[in-house]
Amino acid sequence: AQKITQTQPGMFVQEKEAVTLDCTYDTSDQSYGLFWYKQPSSGEMIFLIYQGSYDEQNATEGRYSLNFQKARKSANLVISASQLGDSAMYFCAMRVSSTGFQKLVFGTGTRLLVSP
Amino acid sequence: GAVVSQHPSRVICKSGTSVKIECRSLDFQATTMFWYRQFPKKSLMLMATSNEGSKATYEQGVEKDKFLINHASLTLSTLTVTSAHPEDSSFYICSAMTGGSNQPQHFGDGTRLSIL
């Protein structure tokens, strides 16, 4: 079975600081993909960043980077230079080869609050 | 690119009514579409996976006769909540993806369903 664990229900950060949102995963598949999504209070799910299990380099997308530590099965999201608009729920998710890379398994999410 | 449109964004109706929610991929052909349900302050729960032209695959515990899914084309999937009751009130969100293990699911903006 696949499982995503996000142990931080809430995080606070001041504007312009960096913040790390934790994500650990569990799967017996050798091939899998890890995703981070942002959900503002309006409800839409916004794709942020992707990391493949065979990618040797950590993924980066603008202010978002993924700290991928395969041996520890962790895929933490790092947001640099936080902005007020970053306040939202953040979900880590995984997709594995044994389900045809279709089904996404989501973590419980972390609510990030950025203060001025 | 990769825009998914979901309609309506909000529905309020009486108990016993059937409600149809549409999910369209606007600028790409979606080989697979997904329907999720999200309770307040909770993560996304996958309800079903639908591939164009074939029957949807429902997750365990999801009533297929209650939640009818039709994936008529590569750009349109519909979810019909039949004879809706107050316990069906929730946030429903669809997603769509093309092939490729590294391709993210792209989400609609969600539908907030309230049954009185």
Short mmCIF file of C-alpha atoms in Angstrom, two decimals:
data_model
loop_
_atom_site.label_atom_id
_atom_site.label_comp_id
_atom_site.label_asym_id
_atom_site.label_seq_id
_atom_site.Cartn_x
_atom_site.Cartn_y
_atom_site.Cartn_z
CA ALA A 1 0.00 0.00 0.00
CA GLN A 2 1.07 3.55 -0.61
CA LYS A 3 0.98 6.20 2.06
CA ILE A 4 1.89 9.87 2.39
CA THR A 5 2.51 11.39 5.80
CA GLN A 6 2.51 15.11 6.50
CA THR A 7 3.17 15.59 10.20
CA GLN A 8 2.77 19.37 10.35
CA PRO A 9 -0.91 20.36 10.51
CA GLY A 10 0.05 24.03 10.55
CA MET A 11 3.12 26.17 9.90
CA PHE A 12 3.77 29.87 10.44
CA VAL A 13 6.39 31.89 8.64
CA GLN A 14 7.17 35.55 8.26
CA GLU A 15 7.12 37.18 4.89
CA LYS A 16 10.41 36.87 2.95
CA GLU A 17 11.62 33.94 5.05
CA ALA A 18 12.03 30.39 3.78
CA VAL A 19 9.87 27.54 5.04
CA THR A 20 10.08 23.76 4.75
CA LEU A 21 6.97 21.60 4.63
CA ASP A 22 7.62 17.97 5.51
CA CYS A 23 6.47 14.94 3.56
CA THR A 24 7.41 11.30 4.00
CA TYR A 25 6.14 8.49 1.84
CA ASP A 26 5.87 4.75 1.92
CA THR A 27 5.75 2.47 -1.08
CA SER A 28 7.27 -0.78 -2.21
CA ASP A 29 7.29 0.37 -5.83
CA GLN A 30 10.68 1.25 -7.27
CA SER A 31 9.18 3.68 -9.76
CA TYR A 32 7.00 6.50 -8.47
CA GLY A 33 6.37 10.20 -8.72
CA LEU A 34 5.96 12.78 -5.98
CA PHE A 35 3.89 15.93 -6.35
CA TRP A 36 3.12 19.00 -4.33
CA TYR A 37 -0.13 20.92 -4.71
CA LYS A 38 -1.30 24.20 -3.19
CA GLN A 39 -4.94 24.72 -2.25
CA PRO A 40 -5.93 28.32 -1.44
CA SER A 41 -9.09 29.01 0.51
CA SER A 42 -10.99 29.30 -2.79
CA GLY A 43 -10.56 25.55 -3.24
CA GLU A 44 -8.70 25.00 -6.48
CA MET A 45 -5.71 22.66 -6.49
CA ILE A 46 -2.61 24.21 -8.03
CA PHE A 47 0.23 21.96 -9.16
CA LEU A 48 3.57 23.21 -7.84
CA ILE A 49 6.36 20.72 -8.44
CA TYR A 50 7.15 17.14 -9.43
CA GLN A 51 9.96 14.74 -8.51
CA GLY A 52 10.44 11.36 -10.14
CA SER A 53 11.94 8.50 -8.17
CA TYR A 54 14.78 8.16 -10.65
CA ASP A 55 15.55 11.86 -10.88
CA GLU A 56 19.01 12.43 -9.50
CA GLN A 57 18.64 16.15 -9.01
CA ASN A 58 16.18 17.85 -6.73
CA ALA A 59 13.34 19.50 -8.63
CA THR A 60 13.05 23.29 -8.63
CA GLU A 61 10.32 25.59 -9.93
CA GLY A 62 10.89 29.24 -9.21
CA ARG A 63 10.64 29.76 -5.44
CA TYR A 64 9.71 26.11 -4.90
CA SER A 65 12.25 23.35 -4.50
CA LEU A 66 11.85 19.77 -3.46
CA ASN A 67 14.36 18.30 -1.03
CA PHE A 68 14.26 14.66 -2.15
CA GLN A 69 15.99 12.17 0.13
CA LYS A 70 15.23 8.78 -1.34
CA ALA A 71 16.88 6.67 1.36
CA ARG A 72 14.84 8.45 4.02
CA LYS A 73 11.72 8.41 1.82
CA SER A 74 11.18 12.10 2.27
CA ALA A 75 10.17 14.77 -0.23
CA ASN A 76 10.04 18.06 1.62
CA LEU A 77 8.87 21.23 -0.10
CA VAL A 78 10.97 24.33 0.42
CA ILE A 79 9.42 27.70 -0.30
CA SER A 80 11.96 30.49 -0.44
CA ALA A 81 11.19 34.17 0.16
CA SER A 82 7.63 33.54 1.39
CA GLN A 83 4.89 35.87 0.20
CA LEU A 84 1.50 36.64 1.74
CA GLY A 85 -0.11 34.87 -1.20
CA ASP A 86 1.60 31.63 -0.19
CA SER A 87 -0.86 31.25 2.69
CA ALA A 88 -2.80 28.09 1.79
CA MET A 89 -3.06 24.35 2.36
CA TYR A 90 -0.25 22.34 0.85
CA PHE A 91 -0.66 18.68 -0.09
CA CYS A 92 2.04 16.17 -0.87
CA ALA A 93 0.96 13.34 -3.17
CA MET A 94 2.41 10.21 -4.76
CA ARG A 95 1.69 8.15 -7.83
CA VAL A 96 3.19 4.69 -8.33
CA SER A 97 3.91 2.40 -11.25
CA SER A 98 1.83 -0.48 -9.89
CA THR A 99 -1.35 1.57 -10.39
CA GLY A 100 -0.31 2.59 -13.89
CA PHE A 101 0.84 5.95 -12.60
CA GLN A 102 -2.76 6.98 -12.37
CA LYS A 103 -4.04 7.20 -8.83
CA LEU A 104 -2.70 9.97 -6.64
CA VAL A 105 -2.44 9.29 -2.94
CA PHE A 106 -2.59 12.48 -0.90
CA GLY A 107 -1.28 13.38 2.52
CA THR A 108 -3.44 15.16 5.09
CA GLY A 109 -1.98 18.52 4.21
CA THR A 110 -0.18 21.36 5.98
CA ARG A 111 -1.77 24.77 6.44
CA LEU A 112 0.79 27.52 5.89
CA LEU A 113 0.20 30.99 7.21
CA VAL A 114 2.50 33.77 6.07
CA SER A 115 2.50 36.85 8.27
CA PRO A 116 3.65 40.37 7.33
CA GLY B 1 -1.97 25.44 -20.80
CA ALA B 2 -3.57 22.42 -19.10
CA VAL B 3 -6.76 24.12 -17.98
CA VAL B 4 -9.59 22.12 -16.45
CA SER B 5 -12.98 23.76 -16.15
CA GLN B 6 -15.52 22.51 -13.63
CA HIS B 7 -19.12 23.65 -13.57
CA PRO B 8 -21.07 24.65 -11.57
CA SER B 9 -18.88 26.09 -8.85
CA ARG B 10 -21.66 26.05 -6.29
CA VAL B 11 -24.98 24.26 -6.03
CA ILE B 12 -27.67 24.54 -3.39
CA CYS B 13 -30.67 22.28 -3.83
CA LYS B 14 -33.37 20.37 -2.03
CA SER B 15 -33.03 16.84 -0.76
CA GLY B 16 -34.00 14.28 -3.38
CA THR B 17 -32.72 16.30 -6.32
CA SER B 18 -30.15 14.90 -8.73
CA VAL B 19 -27.20 17.15 -9.45
CA LYS B 20 -24.85 16.97 -12.42
CA ILE B 21 -21.31 18.35 -12.30
CA GLU B 22 -19.27 18.79 -15.47
CA CYS B 23 -15.52 18.58 -15.83
CA ARG B 24 -13.87 19.68 -19.08
CA SER B 25 -10.27 19.75 -20.19
CA LEU B 26 -10.11 22.92 -22.28
CA ASP B 27 -6.79 22.74 -24.06
CA PHE B 28 -5.76 19.11 -23.93
CA GLN B 29 -7.21 15.66 -24.37
CA ALA B 30 -7.54 13.86 -21.08
CA THR B 31 -7.00 10.13 -21.25
CA THR B 32 -8.09 9.81 -17.66
CA MET B 33 -10.25 11.91 -15.38
CA PHE B 34 -10.68 11.60 -11.64
CA TRP B 35 -13.37 12.62 -9.19
CA TYR B 36 -12.54 13.51 -5.61
CA ARG B 37 -14.54 14.48 -2.57
CA GLN B 38 -13.15 16.71 0.13
CA PHE B 39 -14.63 17.24 3.58
CA PRO B 40 -13.89 20.48 5.47
CA LYS B 41 -10.29 20.71 6.60
CA LYS B 42 -9.57 17.23 5.24
CA SER B 43 -7.58 15.79 2.40
CA LEU B 44 -8.92 14.74 -0.99
CA MET B 45 -10.61 11.36 -1.16
CA LEU B 46 -10.59 9.67 -4.56
CA MET B 47 -14.06 8.55 -5.53
CA ALA B 48 -13.50 7.13 -9.00
CA THR B 49 -11.25 7.01 -12.02
CA SER B 50 -12.75 7.30 -15.47
CA ASN B 51 -11.27 6.61 -18.86
CA GLU B 52 -12.96 7.82 -22.03
CA GLY B 53 -15.42 5.32 -23.44
CA SER B 54 -15.25 2.85 -20.59
CA LYS B 55 -16.94 2.39 -17.24
CA ALA B 56 -15.55 4.26 -14.30
CA THR B 57 -13.58 2.42 -11.64
CA TYR B 58 -14.94 3.26 -8.22
CA GLU B 59 -12.99 3.23 -4.99
CA GLN B 60 -14.07 0.94 -2.21
CA GLY B 61 -17.03 2.29 -0.30
CA VAL B 62 -18.21 4.64 -3.05
CA GLU B 63 -21.72 3.81 -4.28
CA LYS B 64 -21.67 3.64 -8.05
CA ASP B 65 -25.46 3.96 -8.27
CA LYS B 66 -25.34 7.07 -6.14
CA PHE B 67 -22.48 8.76 -7.95
CA LEU B 68 -22.89 8.21 -11.68
CA ILE B 69 -19.87 9.01 -13.80
CA ASN B 70 -19.93 9.37 -17.56
CA HIS B 71 -16.76 10.02 -19.55
CA ALA B 72 -18.26 10.67 -22.95
CA SER B 73 -15.25 12.18 -24.69
CA LEU B 74 -11.58 12.94 -24.20
CA THR B 75 -12.49 16.38 -22.90
CA LEU B 76 -15.62 15.82 -20.82
CA SER B 77 -16.55 13.82 -17.75
CA THR B 78 -19.69 14.27 -15.67
CA LEU B 79 -20.54 13.29 -12.12
CA THR B 80 -24.22 12.98 -11.25
CA VAL B 81 -25.18 12.78 -7.60
CA THR B 82 -28.51 11.00 -7.73
CA SER B 83 -31.26 11.68 -5.21
CA ALA B 84 -28.93 13.82 -3.16
CA HIS B 85 -29.32 13.99 0.62
CA PRO B 86 -27.75 16.33 3.20
CA GLU B 87 -24.95 13.84 3.87
CA ASP B 88 -23.88 14.24 0.24
CA SER B 89 -23.07 17.89 0.90
CA SER B 90 -19.38 18.33 0.25
CA PHE B 91 -16.72 19.83 -2.01
CA TYR B 92 -16.33 17.79 -5.19
CA ILE B 93 -13.30 18.34 -7.41
CA CYS B 94 -12.27 16.74 -10.66
CA SER B 95 -8.90 16.34 -12.28
CA ALA B 96 -7.63 15.30 -15.67
CA MET B 97 -4.39 14.02 -17.03
CA THR B 98 -2.79 12.97 -20.26
CA GLY B 99 -0.45 10.01 -20.34
CA GLY B 100 3.07 10.01 -18.95
CA SER B 101 4.25 9.04 -15.50
CA ASN B 102 5.66 12.51 -14.88
CA GLN B 103 2.55 14.41 -15.91
CA PRO B 104 0.58 15.98 -13.08
CA GLN B 105 -3.14 15.80 -12.65
CA HIS B 106 -4.69 19.16 -13.45
CA PHE B 107 -7.61 20.08 -11.25
CA GLY B 108 -10.82 21.96 -11.79
CA ASP B 109 -11.87 24.67 -9.36
CA GLY B 110 -14.26 22.37 -7.54
CA THR B 111 -17.98 22.35 -6.86
CA ARG B 112 -19.41 23.12 -3.47
CA LEU B 113 -22.60 21.10 -3.11
CA SER B 114 -25.09 21.93 -0.38
CA ILE B 115 -28.20 19.79 0.03
CA LEU B 116 -30.93 21.28 2.19
#
